[in-house]
Amino acid sequence: AQSVTQLGSHVSVSEGALVLLRCNYSSSVPPYLFWYVQYPNQGLQLLLKYTTGATLVKGINGFEAEFKKSETSFHLTKPSAHMSDAAEYFCAVSEDIGGGSYIPTFGRGTSLIVHP
Amino acid sequence: SQTIHQWPATLVQPVGSPLSLECTVEGTSNPNLYWYRQAAGRGLQLLFYSVGIGQISSEVPQNLSASRPQDRQFILSSKKLLLSDSGFYLCAWSLRGNYGYTFGSGTRLTVV
């Protein structure tokens, strides 16, 4: 079974500072990786995804993530944090259950806190 | 375009009462459907998934059940709620292949 580990349940940064949210995964096959963002009392919104090809993936709201196979990592970054980035972030890896269907396994989430 | 509807947004139910949460998807056909529960600080727990009408797979034994009576309708039910059933329930859908998952806006269930 695949698994996802998000290091740090809370990350605190100042507005304008670099955002780095860490995600490590375990998978016996080439992984499909995702980052989602969740604002309070809302569903999850896809930020970006890696399937194949370029290992540096750009997403919405200025976020990007780099797939590093040797480190089994998919860390999420943003050069300059905005107050509006404060939210819960989830890393996920997809597991192939056959028939072209996949099930995502999510990490426990990282709460990003942005200080003025 | 595809949309996913989930209702109600909030629900307060007494212990021992039944539950029915509904999720519908529009603008696509034969989606994969998922129910997740999110407890405070515990991430997302996959409860059920379905790859077709009447096909339900359960990930965690519990007090809940799911049904898919129509292609784009996914229902989460319970005959008798427990206090531990409280949480934020999320429905999601995806297409065949691995293109990501689209989530509904969630239902906040409080069992009292």
JSON list of C-alpha atoms in Angstrom, two decimals, chain B:
[
{"chain": "B", "resi": 1, "resn": "SER", "atom": "CA", "xyz": [-18.47, 21.80, -17.24]},
{"chain": "B", "resi": 2, "resn": "GLN", "atom": "CA", "xyz": [-18.57, 19.27, -14.43]},
{"chain": "B", "resi": 3, "resn": "THR", "atom": "CA", "xyz": [-19.93, 20.15, -11.02]},
{"chain": "B", "resi": 4, "resn": "ILE", "atom": "CA", "xyz": [-20.39, 18.24, -7.80]},
{"chain": "B", "resi": 5, "resn": "HIS", "atom": "CA", "xyz": [-23.16, 18.95, -5.33]},
{"chain": "B", "resi": 6, "resn": "GLN", "atom": "CA", "xyz": [-23.16, 17.83, -1.74]},
{"chain": "B", "resi": 7, "resn": "TRP", "atom": "CA", "xyz": [-25.83, 18.48, 0.84]},
{"chain": "B", "resi": 8, "resn": "PRO", "atom": "CA", "xyz": [-26.67, 19.45, 3.46]},
{"chain": "B", "resi": 9, "resn": "ALA", "atom": "CA", "xyz": [-23.81, 21.76, 4.38]},
{"chain": "B", "resi": 10, "resn": "THR", "atom": "CA", "xyz": [-24.33, 21.30, 8.10]},
{"chain": "B", "resi": 11, "resn": "LEU", "atom": "CA", "xyz": [-26.29, 18.77, 10.11]},
{"chain": "B", "resi": 12, "resn": "VAL", "atom": "CA", "xyz": [-26.89, 18.24, 13.81]},
{"chain": "B", "resi": 13, "resn": "GLN", "atom": "CA", "xyz": [-28.34, 14.84, 14.67]},
{"chain": "B", "resi": 14, "resn": "PRO", "atom": "CA", "xyz": [-29.03, 13.05, 17.96]},
{"chain": "B", "resi": 15, "resn": "VAL", "atom": "CA", "xyz": [-27.29, 9.82, 18.83]},
{"chain": "B", "resi": 16, "resn": "GLY", "atom": "CA", "xyz": [-29.21, 6.83, 17.49]},
{"chain": "B", "resi": 17, "resn": "SER", "atom": "CA", "xyz": [-30.89, 8.74, 14.65]},
{"chain": "B", "resi": 18, "resn": "PRO", "atom": "CA", "xyz": [-30.48, 7.75, 10.97]},
{"chain": "B", "resi": 19, "resn": "LEU", "atom": "CA", "xyz": [-28.31, 9.60, 8.47]},
{"chain": "B", "resi": 20, "resn": "SER", "atom": "CA", "xyz": [-28.48, 10.22, 4.76]},
{"chain": "B", "resi": 21, "resn": "LEU", "atom": "CA", "xyz": [-25.98, 12.43, 2.95]},
{"chain": "B", "resi": 22, "resn": "GLU", "atom": "CA", "xyz": [-26.27, 12.86, -0.78]},
{"chain": "B", "resi": 23, "resn": "CYS", "atom": "CA", "xyz": [-23.74, 13.68, -3.46]},
{"chain": "B", "resi": 24, "resn": "THR", "atom": "CA", "xyz": [-24.44, 14.20, -7.15]},
{"chain": "B", "resi": 25, "resn": "VAL", "atom": "CA", "xyz": [-22.17, 14.93, -10.08]},
{"chain": "B", "resi": 26, "resn": "GLU", "atom": "CA", "xyz": [-23.21, 16.79, -13.20]},
{"chain": "B", "resi": 27, "resn": "GLY", "atom": "CA", "xyz": [-21.60, 17.10, -16.59]},
{"chain": "B", "resi": 28, "resn": "THR", "atom": "CA", "xyz": [-19.89, 13.74, -16.80]},
{"chain": "B", "resi": 29, "resn": "SER", "atom": "CA", "xyz": [-20.77, 10.07, -16.98]},
{"chain": "B", "resi": 30, "resn": "ASN", "atom": "CA", "xyz": [-19.48, 6.93, -15.25]},
{"chain": "B", "resi": 31, "resn": "PRO", "atom": "CA", "xyz": [-17.34, 8.78, -12.72]},
{"chain": "B", "resi": 32, "resn": "ASN", "atom": "CA", "xyz": [-15.50, 7.13, -9.87]},
{"chain": "B", "resi": 33, "resn": "LEU", "atom": "CA", "xyz": [-17.06, 8.37, -6.62]},
{"chain": "B", "resi": 34, "resn": "TYR", "atom": "CA", "xyz": [-15.59, 8.61, -3.13]},
{"chain": "B", "resi": 35, "resn": "TRP", "atom": "CA", "xyz": [-16.70, 9.40, 0.42]},
{"chain": "B", "resi": 36, "resn": "TYR", "atom": "CA", "xyz": [-14.12, 10.74, 2.87]},
{"chain": "B", "resi": 37, "resn": "ARG", "atom": "CA", "xyz": [-14.37, 11.72, 6.51]},
{"chain": "B", "resi": 38, "resn": "GLN", "atom": "CA", "xyz": [-12.16, 14.39, 7.98]},
{"chain": "B", "resi": 39, "resn": "ALA", "atom": "CA", "xyz": [-11.81, 14.52, 11.75]},
{"chain": "B", "resi": 40, "resn": "ALA", "atom": "CA", "xyz": [-10.03, 17.44, 13.37]},
{"chain": "B", "resi": 41, "resn": "GLY", "atom": "CA", "xyz": [-6.27, 17.12, 12.92]},
{"chain": "B", "resi": 42, "resn": "ARG", "atom": "CA", "xyz": [-6.51, 13.65, 11.44]},
{"chain": "B", "resi": 43, "resn": "GLY", "atom": "CA", "xyz": [-6.43, 14.20, 7.70]},
{"chain": "B", "resi": 44, "resn": "LEU", "atom": "CA", "xyz": [-8.79, 12.49, 5.29]},
{"chain": "B", "resi": 45, "resn": "GLN", "atom": "CA", "xyz": [-10.01, 8.94, 5.82]},
{"chain": "B", "resi": 46, "resn": "LEU", "atom": "CA", "xyz": [-11.40, 7.14, 2.79]},
{"chain": "B", "resi": 47, "resn": "LEU", "atom": "CA", "xyz": [-14.70, 5.52, 3.75]},
{"chain": "B", "resi": 48, "resn": "PHE", "atom": "CA", "xyz": [-16.13, 4.18, 0.47]},
{"chain": "B", "resi": 49, "resn": "TYR", "atom": "CA", "xyz": [-15.46, 4.32, -3.22]},
{"chain": "B", "resi": 50, "resn": "SER", "atom": "CA", "xyz": [-17.48, 3.26, -6.24]},
{"chain": "B", "resi": 51, "resn": "VAL", "atom": "CA", "xyz": [-16.42, 2.57, -9.82]},
{"chain": "B", "resi": 52, "resn": "GLY", "atom": "CA", "xyz": [-19.97, 2.00, -11.11]},
{"chain": "B", "resi": 53, "resn": "ILE", "atom": "CA", "xyz": [-23.67, 1.73, -10.29]},
{"chain": "B", "resi": 54, "resn": "GLY", "atom": "CA", "xyz": [-24.24, -0.65, -7.41]},
{"chain": "B", "resi": 55, "resn": "GLN", "atom": "CA", "xyz": [-20.49, -1.21, -6.95]},
{"chain": "B", "resi": 56, "resn": "ILE", "atom": "CA", "xyz": [-19.36, -0.14, -3.50]},
{"chain": "B", "resi": 57, "resn": "SER", "atom": "CA", "xyz": [-16.03, -0.83, -1.84]},
{"chain": "B", "resi": 58, "resn": "SER", "atom": "CA", "xyz": [-15.62, -0.19, 1.87]},
{"chain": "B", "resi": 59, "resn": "GLU", "atom": "CA", "xyz": [-12.24, 0.83, 3.20]},
{"chain": "B", "resi": 60, "resn": "VAL", "atom": "CA", "xyz": [-12.93, 0.93, 6.93]},
{"chain": "B", "resi": 61, "resn": "PRO", "atom": "CA", "xyz": [-15.45, -1.18, 8.91]},
{"chain": "B", "resi": 62, "resn": "GLN", "atom": "CA", "xyz": [-17.78, 1.17, 10.71]},
{"chain": "B", "resi": 63, "resn": "ASN", "atom": "CA", "xyz": [-21.26, 2.32, 11.41]},
{"chain": "B", "resi": 64, "resn": "LEU", "atom": "CA", "xyz": [-21.81, 3.68, 7.92]},
{"chain": "B", "resi": 65, "resn": "SER", "atom": "CA", "xyz": [-22.87, 2.37, 4.53]},
{"chain": "B", "resi": 66, "resn": "ALA", "atom": "CA", "xyz": [-22.90, 3.76, 1.00]},
{"chain": "B", "resi": 67, "resn": "SER", "atom": "CA", "xyz": [-25.04, 3.24, -2.06]},
{"chain": "B", "resi": 68, "resn": "ARG", "atom": "CA", "xyz": [-24.93, 4.30, -5.70]},
{"chain": "B", "resi": 69, "resn": "PRO", "atom": "CA", "xyz": [-28.45, 3.99, -7.06]},
{"chain": "B", "resi": 70, "resn": "GLN", "atom": "CA", "xyz": [-27.68, 6.05, -10.18]},
{"chain": "B", "resi": 71, "resn": "ASP", "atom": "CA", "xyz": [-24.56, 6.70, -12.21]},
{"chain": "B", "resi": 72, "resn": "ARG", "atom": "CA", "xyz": [-23.92, 10.14, -10.76]},
{"chain": "B", "resi": 73, "resn": "GLN", "atom": "CA", "xyz": [-25.45, 9.78, -7.31]},
{"chain": "B", "resi": 74, "resn": "PHE", "atom": "CA", "xyz": [-23.62, 8.60, -4.21]},
{"chain": "B", "resi": 75, "resn": "ILE", "atom": "CA", "xyz": [-25.32, 8.31, -0.83]},
{"chain": "B", "resi": 76, "resn": "LEU", "atom": "CA", "xyz": [-23.79, 7.89, 2.61]},
{"chain": "B", "resi": 77, "resn": "SER", "atom": "CA", "xyz": [-26.08, 6.41, 5.25]},
{"chain": "B", "resi": 78, "resn": "SER", "atom": "CA", "xyz": [-26.31, 5.18, 8.79]},
{"chain": "B", "resi": 79, "resn": "LYS", "atom": "CA", "xyz": [-29.13, 3.45, 10.61]},
{"chain": "B", "resi": 80, "resn": "LYS", "atom": "CA", "xyz": [-28.06, 4.68, 14.06]},
{"chain": "B", "resi": 81, "resn": "LEU", "atom": "CA", "xyz": [-25.52, 7.45, 14.52]},
{"chain": "B", "resi": 82, "resn": "LEU", "atom": "CA", "xyz": [-22.82, 7.33, 17.17]},
{"chain": "B", "resi": 83, "resn": "LEU", "atom": "CA", "xyz": [-21.05, 10.28, 18.76]},
{"chain": "B", "resi": 84, "resn": "SER", "atom": "CA", "xyz": [-17.87, 9.15, 16.98]},
{"chain": "B", "resi": 85, "resn": "ASP", "atom": "CA", "xyz": [-19.55, 9.69, 13.60]},
{"chain": "B", "resi": 86, "resn": "SER", "atom": "CA", "xyz": [-19.18, 13.44, 14.02]},
{"chain": "B", "resi": 87, "resn": "GLY", "atom": "CA", "xyz": [-16.88, 15.01, 11.46]},
{"chain": "B", "resi": 88, "resn": "PHE", "atom": "CA", "xyz": [-16.59, 16.70, 8.11]},
{"chain": "B", "resi": 89, "resn": "TYR", "atom": "CA", "xyz": [-17.73, 14.45, 5.27]},
{"chain": "B", "resi": 90, "resn": "LEU", "atom": "CA", "xyz": [-16.47, 15.03, 1.77]},
{"chain": "B", "resi": 91, "resn": "CYS", "atom": "CA", "xyz": [-17.64, 13.55, -1.49]},
{"chain": "B", "resi": 92, "resn": "ALA", "atom": "CA", "xyz": [-15.31, 13.49, -4.49]},
{"chain": "B", "resi": 93, "resn": "TRP", "atom": "CA", "xyz": [-15.30, 12.26, -8.07]},
{"chain": "B", "resi": 94, "resn": "SER", "atom": "CA", "xyz": [-12.72, 11.42, -10.70]},
{"chain": "B", "resi": 95, "resn": "LEU", "atom": "CA", "xyz": [-12.58, 10.15, -14.24]},
{"chain": "B", "resi": 96, "resn": "ARG", "atom": "CA", "xyz": [-10.89, 6.94, -15.32]},
{"chain": "B", "resi": 97, "resn": "GLY", "atom": "CA", "xyz": [-7.18, 7.54, -15.55]},
{"chain": "B", "resi": 98, "resn": "ASN", "atom": "CA", "xyz": [-5.35, 9.66, -13.04]},
{"chain": "B", "resi": 99, "resn": "TYR", "atom": "CA", "xyz": [-6.33, 13.21, -13.64]},
{"chain": "B", "resi": 100, "resn": "GLY", "atom": "CA", "xyz": [-7.05, 14.25, -10.10]},
{"chain": "B", "resi": 101, "resn": "TYR", "atom": "CA", "xyz": [-10.09, 14.40, -7.89]},
{"chain": "B", "resi": 102, "resn": "THR", "atom": "CA", "xyz": [-12.77, 17.04, -7.53]},
{"chain": "B", "resi": 103, "resn": "PHE", "atom": "CA", "xyz": [-14.29, 17.51, -4.10]},
{"chain": "B", "resi": 104, "resn": "GLY", "atom": "CA", "xyz": [-17.67, 18.72, -2.98]},
{"chain": "B", "resi": 105, "resn": "SER", "atom": "CA", "xyz": [-18.00, 21.47, -0.43]},
{"chain": "B", "resi": 106, "resn": "GLY", "atom": "CA", "xyz": [-18.52, 19.03, 2.44]},
{"chain": "B", "resi": 107, "resn": "THR", "atom": "CA", "xyz": [-21.07, 18.34, 5.17]},
{"chain": "B", "resi": 108, "resn": "ARG", "atom": "CA", "xyz": [-20.31, 19.20, 8.79]},
{"chain": "B", "resi": 109, "resn": "LEU", "atom": "CA", "xyz": [-22.04, 16.51, 10.87]},
{"chain": "B", "resi": 110, "resn": "THR", "atom": "CA", "xyz": [-22.37, 16.92, 14.61]},
{"chain": "B", "resi": 111, "resn": "VAL", "atom": "CA", "xyz": [-23.87, 14.06, 16.56]},
{"chain": "B", "resi": 112, "resn": "VAL", "atom": "CA", "xyz": [-25.18, 15.15, 19.96]}
]
